[in-house]
CSV table of C-alpha atoms and ligand atoms in Angstrom, one decimal:
chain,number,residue,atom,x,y,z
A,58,UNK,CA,58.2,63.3,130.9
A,59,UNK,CA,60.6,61.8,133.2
A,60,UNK,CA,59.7,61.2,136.7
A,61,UNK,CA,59.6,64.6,138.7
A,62,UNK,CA,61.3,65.5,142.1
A,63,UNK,CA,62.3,62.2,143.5
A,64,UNK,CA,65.4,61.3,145.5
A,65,UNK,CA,69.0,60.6,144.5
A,66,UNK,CA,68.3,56.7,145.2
A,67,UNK,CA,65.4,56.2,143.7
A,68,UNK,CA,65.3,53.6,141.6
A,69,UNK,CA,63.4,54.2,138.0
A,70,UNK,CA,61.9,50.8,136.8
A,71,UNK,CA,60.3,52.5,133.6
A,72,UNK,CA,61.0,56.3,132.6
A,73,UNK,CA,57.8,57.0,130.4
A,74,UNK,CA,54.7,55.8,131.8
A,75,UNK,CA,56.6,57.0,135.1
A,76,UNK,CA,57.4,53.9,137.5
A,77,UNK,CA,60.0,53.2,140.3
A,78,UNK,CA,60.6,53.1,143.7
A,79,UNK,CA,63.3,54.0,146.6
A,80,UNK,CA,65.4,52.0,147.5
A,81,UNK,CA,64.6,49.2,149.8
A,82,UNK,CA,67.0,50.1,152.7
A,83,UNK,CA,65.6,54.3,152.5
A,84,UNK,CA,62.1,53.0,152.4
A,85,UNK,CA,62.5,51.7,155.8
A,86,UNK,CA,64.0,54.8,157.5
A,87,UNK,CA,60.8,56.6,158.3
A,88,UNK,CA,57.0,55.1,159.2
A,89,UNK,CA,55.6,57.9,156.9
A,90,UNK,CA,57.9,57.6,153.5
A,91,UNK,CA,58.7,61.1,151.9
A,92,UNK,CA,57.2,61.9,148.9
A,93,UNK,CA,60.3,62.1,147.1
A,94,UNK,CA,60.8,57.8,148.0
A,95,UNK,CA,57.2,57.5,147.5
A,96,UNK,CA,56.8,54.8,144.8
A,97,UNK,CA,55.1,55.7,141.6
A,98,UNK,CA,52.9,52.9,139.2
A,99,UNK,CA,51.3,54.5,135.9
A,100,UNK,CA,50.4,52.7,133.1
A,101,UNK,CA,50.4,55.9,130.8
A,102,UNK,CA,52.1,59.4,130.8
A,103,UNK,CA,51.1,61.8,134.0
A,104,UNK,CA,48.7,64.1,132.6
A,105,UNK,CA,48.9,67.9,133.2
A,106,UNK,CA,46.2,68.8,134.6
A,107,UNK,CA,45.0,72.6,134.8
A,108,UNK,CA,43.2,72.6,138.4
A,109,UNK,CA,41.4,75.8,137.2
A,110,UNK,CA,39.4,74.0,134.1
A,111,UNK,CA,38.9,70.5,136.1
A,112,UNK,CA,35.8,69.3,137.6
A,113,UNK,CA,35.2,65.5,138.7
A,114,UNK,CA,31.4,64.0,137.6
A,115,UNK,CA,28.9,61.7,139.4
A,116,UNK,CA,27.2,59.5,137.2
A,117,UNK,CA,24.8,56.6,136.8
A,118,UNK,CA,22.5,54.8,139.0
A,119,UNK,CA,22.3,58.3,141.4
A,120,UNK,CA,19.1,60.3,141.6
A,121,UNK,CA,21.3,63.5,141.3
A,122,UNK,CA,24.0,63.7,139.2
A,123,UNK,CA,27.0,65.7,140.0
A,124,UNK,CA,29.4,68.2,138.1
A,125,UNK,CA,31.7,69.6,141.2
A,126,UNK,CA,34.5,71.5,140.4
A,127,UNK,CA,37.5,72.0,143.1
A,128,UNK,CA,35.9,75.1,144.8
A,129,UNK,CA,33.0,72.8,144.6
A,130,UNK,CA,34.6,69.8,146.4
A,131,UNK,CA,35.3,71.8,149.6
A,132,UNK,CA,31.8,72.1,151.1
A,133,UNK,CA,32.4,68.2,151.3
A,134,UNK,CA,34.0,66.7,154.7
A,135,UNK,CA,37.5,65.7,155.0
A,136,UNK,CA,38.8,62.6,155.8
A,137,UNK,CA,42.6,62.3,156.9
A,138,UNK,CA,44.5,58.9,156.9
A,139,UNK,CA,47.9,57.3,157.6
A,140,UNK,CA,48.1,54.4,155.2
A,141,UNK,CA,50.1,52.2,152.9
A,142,UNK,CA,49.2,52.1,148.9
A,143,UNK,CA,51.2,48.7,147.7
A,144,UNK,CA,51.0,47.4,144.2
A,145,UNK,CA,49.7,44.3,143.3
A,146,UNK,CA,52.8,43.7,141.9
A,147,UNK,CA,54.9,44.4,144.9
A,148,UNK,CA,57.7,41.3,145.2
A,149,UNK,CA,57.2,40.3,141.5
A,150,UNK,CA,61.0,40.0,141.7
A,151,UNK,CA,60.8,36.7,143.8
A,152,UNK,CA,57.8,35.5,142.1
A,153,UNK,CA,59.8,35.8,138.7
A,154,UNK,CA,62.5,33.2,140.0
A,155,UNK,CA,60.0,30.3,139.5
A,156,UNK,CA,59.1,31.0,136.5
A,157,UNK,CA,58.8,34.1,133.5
A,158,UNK,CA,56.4,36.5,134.4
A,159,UNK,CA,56.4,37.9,130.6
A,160,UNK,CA,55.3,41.8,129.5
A,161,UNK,CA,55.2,42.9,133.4
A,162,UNK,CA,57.3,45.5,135.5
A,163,UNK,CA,59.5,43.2,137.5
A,164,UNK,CA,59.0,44.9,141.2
A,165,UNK,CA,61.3,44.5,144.3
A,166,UNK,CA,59.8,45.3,147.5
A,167,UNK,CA,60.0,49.0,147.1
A,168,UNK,CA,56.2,49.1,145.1
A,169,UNK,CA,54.8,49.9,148.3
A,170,UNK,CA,55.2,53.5,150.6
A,171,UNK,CA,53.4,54.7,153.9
A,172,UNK,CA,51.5,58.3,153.4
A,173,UNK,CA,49.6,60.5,155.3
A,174,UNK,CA,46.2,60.9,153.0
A,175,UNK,CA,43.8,63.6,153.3
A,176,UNK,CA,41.0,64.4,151.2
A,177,UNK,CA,37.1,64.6,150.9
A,178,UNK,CA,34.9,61.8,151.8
A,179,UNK,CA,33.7,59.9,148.9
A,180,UNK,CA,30.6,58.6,150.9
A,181,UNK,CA,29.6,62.2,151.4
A,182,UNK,CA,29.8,63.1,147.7
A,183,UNK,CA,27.9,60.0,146.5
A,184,UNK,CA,25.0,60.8,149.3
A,185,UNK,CA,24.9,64.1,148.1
A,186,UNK,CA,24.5,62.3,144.9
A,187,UNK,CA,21.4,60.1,146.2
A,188,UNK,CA,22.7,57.0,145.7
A,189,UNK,CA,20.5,54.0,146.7
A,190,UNK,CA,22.7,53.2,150.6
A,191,UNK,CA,20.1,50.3,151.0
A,192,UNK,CA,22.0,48.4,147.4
A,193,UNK,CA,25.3,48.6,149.0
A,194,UNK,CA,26.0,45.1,148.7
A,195,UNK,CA,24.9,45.0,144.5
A,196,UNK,CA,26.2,48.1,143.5
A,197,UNK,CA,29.3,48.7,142.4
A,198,UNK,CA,31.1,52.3,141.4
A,199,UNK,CA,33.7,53.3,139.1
A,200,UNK,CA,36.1,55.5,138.2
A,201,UNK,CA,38.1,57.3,135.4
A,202,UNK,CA,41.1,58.9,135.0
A,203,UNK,CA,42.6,61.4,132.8
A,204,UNK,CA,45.5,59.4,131.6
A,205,UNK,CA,45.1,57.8,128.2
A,206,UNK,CA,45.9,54.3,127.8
A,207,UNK,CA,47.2,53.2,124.4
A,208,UNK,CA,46.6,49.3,123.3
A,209,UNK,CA,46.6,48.4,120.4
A,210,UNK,CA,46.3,51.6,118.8
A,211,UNK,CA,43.4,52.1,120.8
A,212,UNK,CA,43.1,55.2,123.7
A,213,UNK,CA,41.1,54.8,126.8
A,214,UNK,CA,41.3,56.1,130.0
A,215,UNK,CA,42.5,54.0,133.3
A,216,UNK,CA,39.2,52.7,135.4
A,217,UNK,CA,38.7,50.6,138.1
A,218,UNK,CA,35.8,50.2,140.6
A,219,UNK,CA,35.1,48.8,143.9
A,220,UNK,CA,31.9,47.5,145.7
A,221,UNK,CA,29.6,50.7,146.9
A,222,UNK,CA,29.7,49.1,150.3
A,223,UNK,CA,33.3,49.7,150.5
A,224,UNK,CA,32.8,53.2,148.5
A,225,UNK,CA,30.9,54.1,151.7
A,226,UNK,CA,34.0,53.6,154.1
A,227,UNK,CA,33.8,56.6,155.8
A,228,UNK,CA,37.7,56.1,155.3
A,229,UNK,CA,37.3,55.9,151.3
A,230,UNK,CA,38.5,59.7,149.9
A,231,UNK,CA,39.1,61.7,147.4
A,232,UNK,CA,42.6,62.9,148.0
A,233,UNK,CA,44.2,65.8,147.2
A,234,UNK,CA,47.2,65.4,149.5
A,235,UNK,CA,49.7,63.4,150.3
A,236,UNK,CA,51.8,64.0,153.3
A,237,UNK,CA,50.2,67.8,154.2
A,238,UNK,CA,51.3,69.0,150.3
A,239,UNK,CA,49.3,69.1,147.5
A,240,UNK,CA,49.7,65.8,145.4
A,241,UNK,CA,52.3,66.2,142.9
A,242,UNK,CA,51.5,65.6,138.9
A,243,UNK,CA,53.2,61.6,139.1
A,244,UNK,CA,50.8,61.1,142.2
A,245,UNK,CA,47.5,62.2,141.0
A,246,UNK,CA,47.3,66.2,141.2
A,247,UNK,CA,44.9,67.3,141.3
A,248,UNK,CA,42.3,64.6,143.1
A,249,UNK,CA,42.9,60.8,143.1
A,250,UNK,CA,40.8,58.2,145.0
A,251,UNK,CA,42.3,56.6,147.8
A,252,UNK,CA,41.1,53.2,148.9
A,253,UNK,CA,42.9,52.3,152.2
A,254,UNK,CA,43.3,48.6,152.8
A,255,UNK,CA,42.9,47.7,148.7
A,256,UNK,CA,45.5,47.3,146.1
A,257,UNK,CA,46.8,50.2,144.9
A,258,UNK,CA,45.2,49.9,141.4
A,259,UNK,CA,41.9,50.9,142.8
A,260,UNK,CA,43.1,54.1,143.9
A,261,UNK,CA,42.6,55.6,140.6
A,262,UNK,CA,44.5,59.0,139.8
A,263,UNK,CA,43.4,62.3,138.0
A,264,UNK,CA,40.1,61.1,138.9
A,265,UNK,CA,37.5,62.8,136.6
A,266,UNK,CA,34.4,60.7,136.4
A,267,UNK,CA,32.4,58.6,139.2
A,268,UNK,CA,29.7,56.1,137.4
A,269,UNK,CA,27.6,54.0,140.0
A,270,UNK,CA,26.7,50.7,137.9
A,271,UNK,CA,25.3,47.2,138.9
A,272,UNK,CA,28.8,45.5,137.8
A,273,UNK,CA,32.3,46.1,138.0
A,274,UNK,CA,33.6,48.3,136.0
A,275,UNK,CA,34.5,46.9,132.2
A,276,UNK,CA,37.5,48.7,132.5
A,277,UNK,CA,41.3,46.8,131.2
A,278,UNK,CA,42.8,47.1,134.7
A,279,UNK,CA,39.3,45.6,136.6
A,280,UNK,CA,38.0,43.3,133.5
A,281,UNK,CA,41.9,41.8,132.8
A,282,UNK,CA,44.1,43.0,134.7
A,283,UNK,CA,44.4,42.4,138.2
A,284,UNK,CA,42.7,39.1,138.5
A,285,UNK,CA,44.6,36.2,140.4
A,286,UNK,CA,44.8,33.1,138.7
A,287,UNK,CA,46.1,30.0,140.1
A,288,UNK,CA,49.7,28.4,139.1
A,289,UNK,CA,48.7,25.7,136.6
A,290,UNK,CA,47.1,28.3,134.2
A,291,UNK,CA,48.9,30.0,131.9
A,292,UNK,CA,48.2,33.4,129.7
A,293,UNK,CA,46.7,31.6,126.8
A,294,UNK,CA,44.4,29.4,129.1
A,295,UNK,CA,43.0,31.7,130.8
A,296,UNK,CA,39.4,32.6,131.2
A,297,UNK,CA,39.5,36.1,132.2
A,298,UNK,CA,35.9,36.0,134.0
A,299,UNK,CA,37.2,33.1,135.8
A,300,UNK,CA,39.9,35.1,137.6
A,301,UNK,CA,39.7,36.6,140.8
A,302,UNK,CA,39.2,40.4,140.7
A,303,UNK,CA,41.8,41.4,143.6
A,304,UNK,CA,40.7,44.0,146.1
A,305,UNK,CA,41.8,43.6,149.6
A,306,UNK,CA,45.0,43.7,150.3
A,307,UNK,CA,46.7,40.3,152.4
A,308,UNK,CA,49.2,40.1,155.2
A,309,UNK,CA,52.4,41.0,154.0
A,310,UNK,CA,56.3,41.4,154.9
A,311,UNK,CA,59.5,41.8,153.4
A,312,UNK,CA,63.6,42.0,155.3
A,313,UNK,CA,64.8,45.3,153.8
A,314,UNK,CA,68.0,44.7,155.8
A,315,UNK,CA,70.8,43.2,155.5
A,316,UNK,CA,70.8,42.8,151.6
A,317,UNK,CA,70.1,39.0,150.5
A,318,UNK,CA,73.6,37.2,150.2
A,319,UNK,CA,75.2,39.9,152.4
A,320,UNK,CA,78.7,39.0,154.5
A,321,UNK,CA,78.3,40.4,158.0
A,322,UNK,CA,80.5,40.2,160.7
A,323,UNK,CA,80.1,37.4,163.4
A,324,UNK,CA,77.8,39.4,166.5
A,325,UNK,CA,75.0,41.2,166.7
A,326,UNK,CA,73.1,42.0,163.4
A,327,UNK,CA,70.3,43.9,162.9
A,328,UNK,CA,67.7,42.5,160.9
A,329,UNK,CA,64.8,45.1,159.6
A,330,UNK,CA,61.6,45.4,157.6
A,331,UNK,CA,57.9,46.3,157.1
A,332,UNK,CA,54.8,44.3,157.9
A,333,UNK,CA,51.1,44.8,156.5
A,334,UNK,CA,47.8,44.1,157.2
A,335,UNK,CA,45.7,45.8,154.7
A,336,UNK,CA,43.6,47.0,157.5
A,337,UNK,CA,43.3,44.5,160.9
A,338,UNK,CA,46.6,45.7,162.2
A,339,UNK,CA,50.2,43.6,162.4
A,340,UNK,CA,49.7,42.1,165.6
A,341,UNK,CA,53.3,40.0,165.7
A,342,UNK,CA,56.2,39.3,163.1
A,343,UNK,CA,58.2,36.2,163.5
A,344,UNK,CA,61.9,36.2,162.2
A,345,UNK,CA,63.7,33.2,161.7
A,346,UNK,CA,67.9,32.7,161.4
A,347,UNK,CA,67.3,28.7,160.5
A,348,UNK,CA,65.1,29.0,157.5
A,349,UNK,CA,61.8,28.7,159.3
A,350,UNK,CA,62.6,25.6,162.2
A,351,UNK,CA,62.6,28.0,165.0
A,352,UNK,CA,61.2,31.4,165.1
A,353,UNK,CA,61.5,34.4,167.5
A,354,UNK,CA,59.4,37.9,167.5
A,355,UNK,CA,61.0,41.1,166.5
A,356,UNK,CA,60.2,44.5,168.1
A,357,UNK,CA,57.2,46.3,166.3
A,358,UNK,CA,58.3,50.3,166.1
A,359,UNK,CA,55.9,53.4,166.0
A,360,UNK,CA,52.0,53.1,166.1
A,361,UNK,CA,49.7,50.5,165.6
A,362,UNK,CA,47.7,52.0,162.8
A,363,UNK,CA,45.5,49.7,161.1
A,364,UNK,CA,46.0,50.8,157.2
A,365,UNK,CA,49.8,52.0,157.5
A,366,UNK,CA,52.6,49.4,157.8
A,367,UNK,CA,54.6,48.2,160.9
A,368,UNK,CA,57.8,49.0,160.7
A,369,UNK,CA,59.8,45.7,162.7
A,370,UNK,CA,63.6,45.0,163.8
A,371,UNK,CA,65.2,41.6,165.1
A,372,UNK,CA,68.6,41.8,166.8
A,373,UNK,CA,70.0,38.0,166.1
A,374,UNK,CA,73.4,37.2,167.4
A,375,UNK,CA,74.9,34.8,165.3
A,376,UNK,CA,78.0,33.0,164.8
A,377,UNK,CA,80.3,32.5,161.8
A,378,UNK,CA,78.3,30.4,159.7
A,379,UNK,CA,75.6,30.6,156.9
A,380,UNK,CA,72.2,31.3,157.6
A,381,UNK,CA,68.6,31.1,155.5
A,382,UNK,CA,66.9,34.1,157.6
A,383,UNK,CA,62.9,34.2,157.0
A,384,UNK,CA,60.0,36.2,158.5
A,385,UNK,CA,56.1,35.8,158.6
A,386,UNK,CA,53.9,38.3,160.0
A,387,UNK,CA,50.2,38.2,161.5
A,388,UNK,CA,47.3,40.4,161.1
A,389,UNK,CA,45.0,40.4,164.3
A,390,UNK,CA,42.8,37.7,162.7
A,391,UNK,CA,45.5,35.2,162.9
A,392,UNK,CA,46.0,35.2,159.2
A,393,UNK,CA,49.8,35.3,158.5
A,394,UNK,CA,52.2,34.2,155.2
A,395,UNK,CA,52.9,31.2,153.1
A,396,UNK,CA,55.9,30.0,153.9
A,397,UNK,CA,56.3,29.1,149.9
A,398,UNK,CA,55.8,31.6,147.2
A,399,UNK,CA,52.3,30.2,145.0
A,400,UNK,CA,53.4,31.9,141.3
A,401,UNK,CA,50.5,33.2,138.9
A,402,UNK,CA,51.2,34.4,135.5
A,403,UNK,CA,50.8,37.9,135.8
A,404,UNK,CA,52.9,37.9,139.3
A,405,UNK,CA,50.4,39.3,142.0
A,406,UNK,CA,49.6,39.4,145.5
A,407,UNK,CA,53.4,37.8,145.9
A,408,UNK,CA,53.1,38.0,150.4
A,409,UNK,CA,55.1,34.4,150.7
A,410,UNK,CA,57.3,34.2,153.8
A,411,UNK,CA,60.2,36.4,152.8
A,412,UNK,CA,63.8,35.2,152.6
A,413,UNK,CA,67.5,36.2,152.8
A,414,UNK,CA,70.7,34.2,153.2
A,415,UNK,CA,73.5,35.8,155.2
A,416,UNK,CA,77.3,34.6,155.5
A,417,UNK,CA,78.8,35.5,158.7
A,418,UNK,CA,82.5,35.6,158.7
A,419,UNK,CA,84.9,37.3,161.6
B,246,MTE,N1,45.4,55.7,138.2
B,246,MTE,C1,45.5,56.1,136.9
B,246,MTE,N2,44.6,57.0,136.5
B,246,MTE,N3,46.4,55.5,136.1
B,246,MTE,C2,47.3,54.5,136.6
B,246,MTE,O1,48.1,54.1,135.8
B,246,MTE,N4,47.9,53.1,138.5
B,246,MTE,C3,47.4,52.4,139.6
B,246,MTE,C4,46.8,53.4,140.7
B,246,MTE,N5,46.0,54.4,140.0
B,246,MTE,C5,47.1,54.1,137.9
B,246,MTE,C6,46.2,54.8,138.7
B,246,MTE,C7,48.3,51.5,140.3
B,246,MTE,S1,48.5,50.0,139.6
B,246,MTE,C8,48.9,51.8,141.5
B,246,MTE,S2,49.8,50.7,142.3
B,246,MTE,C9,48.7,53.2,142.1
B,246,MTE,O2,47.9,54.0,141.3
B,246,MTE,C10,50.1,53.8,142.3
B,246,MTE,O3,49.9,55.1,142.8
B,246,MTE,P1,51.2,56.0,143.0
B,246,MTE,O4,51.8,56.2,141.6
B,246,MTE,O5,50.7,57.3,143.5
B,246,MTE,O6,52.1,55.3,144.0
């Protein structure tokens, strides 16, 4: 089924599993992007799910498992959120130009959107479920989808898991709407997890099981995929225990405009972007017109949320000329961007310093 209800410019990157984004100069309209920009990542088809016949289970090291179906579910508290979701995979694009980044969806900047979340508290469930608060830091929990992956003739379902001590976040939910409206089939309808400040693979939709385990989960996309390895290894090499199971999301920017090689007239031009934090706050993002020998701040617009993004502008005047513009943003714990992108095979986490040449000419 092809993607459902998006905007004129979004841009498909794969029609079935459903994945694409807006593009990058609409993304940055609006702090809270519309769900018709939203970006969408499957790795199978969108189930259809009947909300009537659904229920979710709890399962595993609790002293009371659960079988809750919706009407269930609201007894629970809610929790609302403005945050980003961004893909592991967000700026693949750049990462790419070093080297092949073979049998992977080749992202721009647009894998990455700004929502209002709200949903039921996943702490709350899993206390109603007795689970043990005092092994927060040795427990881990998973989750299942609905969706079937297919590999090699094989069907599983997509899993992930975080640690229970982050599963506690009173901000951790089970969502079952994006932007005020019920989630729509591509984005998880009718409950996905929502894990603010992780990568967006953790937030696993059509959520139907909950297992708390002493490990992460064995799951493809938490046992392969999604581990960071560094630039000398390469798929054949590499020892998939050895990699690092992402989680947190880093510091991040990107220029949305102008367009990379664009020919603007001598004067003022506006410069624009996003910046994240994965959950500190953007406390400052430099921009640079000399390819990163002097920098200056650009304005920060909206509200300092913690989990959403900043949206940021730069006004440079500049003369005719050629110019290598760069930016670098900083969360509040100092932490800000590689100025050089460090590849990885499967082309993740890519939050180098990014980059656009402009030609002004009168
Ligand atoms: N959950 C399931 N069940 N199946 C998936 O393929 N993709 C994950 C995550 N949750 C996925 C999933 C990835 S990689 C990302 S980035 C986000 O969902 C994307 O969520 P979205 O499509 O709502 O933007």
């Amino acid at each position: 089924m092809p993607i459902q209800g998006k905007h004129p410019t979004f841009r498909v990157v794969e029609e079935n599993p459903p994945n694409g984004g807006a593009s990058i100069e609409t993304l940055v309209e609006q702090p809270i992007t519309p769900v018709d920009r939203f970006f969408v990542r499957s790795h199978a088809p969108t189930p259809i799910i009947d909300a009537a016949s659904y229920w979710l289970t709890v399962e595993g090291a609790v002293k009371k498992p659960l079988m809750l179906t919706l009407a269930d579910l609201v007894h629970f508290p809610r929790v609302s959120l403005t945050a980003v979701l961004q893909c592991a995979g967000n700026r693949r694009v750049e990462m790419q130009e070093i080297a092949p980044i073979p049998d992977e969806l080749i992202w721009d900047r647009e894998a990455v959107s700004s929502g209002k979340w709200s949903g039921y508290s996943l702490a709350a469930v899993l206390r109603t479920a007795g689970v043990d608060e005092s092994a927060a830091d040795r427990l881990h929990v998973a989750f299942e989808g609905l969706d079937q992956i297919e590999k090699q003739g094989a069907f599983f379902p997509y899993g992930s898991s975080i640690p229970l001590s982050k599963a506690l976040d009173p901000l951790v939910m089970l969502a079952d709407t994006l932007n005020d409206a019920p989630l729509t089939p591509d984005h998880g309808y009718p409950l996905r997890l929502f894990v603010p400040g992780y990568i967006g693979a953790r937030s696993v939709k059509w959520v139907a099981r909950i297992i708390v385990q002493d490990a992460p989960s064995e799951n493809y996309y938490q046992a392969r995929a999604y581990k960071l390895f560094p630039p000398n290894i390469q798929p054949e090499d590499a020892d998939w225990e050895q990699g690092l199971m992402l989680g947190e999301l880093s510091v991040n920017s990107a220029i949305a405009t102008p367009q990379d090689r664009a020919i603007v007239p001598p004067g003022e031009v506006l410069i624009k972007g996003y910046a994240i934090s994965g959950g500190r706050g953007v406390a400052r993002v430099d921009v640079s017109t000399d390819a990163g020998v002097t920098w200056k701040q650009a304005a920060l617009l909206g509200d300092d949320l913690p989990y959403a993004w900043r949206l940021w502008e730069y006004r440079a005047d500049l003369r005719e000329g050629d110019y290598h513009i760069m930016a670098r943003a900083w969360d509040t714990a100092a932490n800000t961007q590689p100025e050089q992108i460090i590849w990885n095979f499967k082309g993740y986490m890519n939050n180098a310093c990014p980059r656009i040449r402009l030609q002004v000419k009168g």
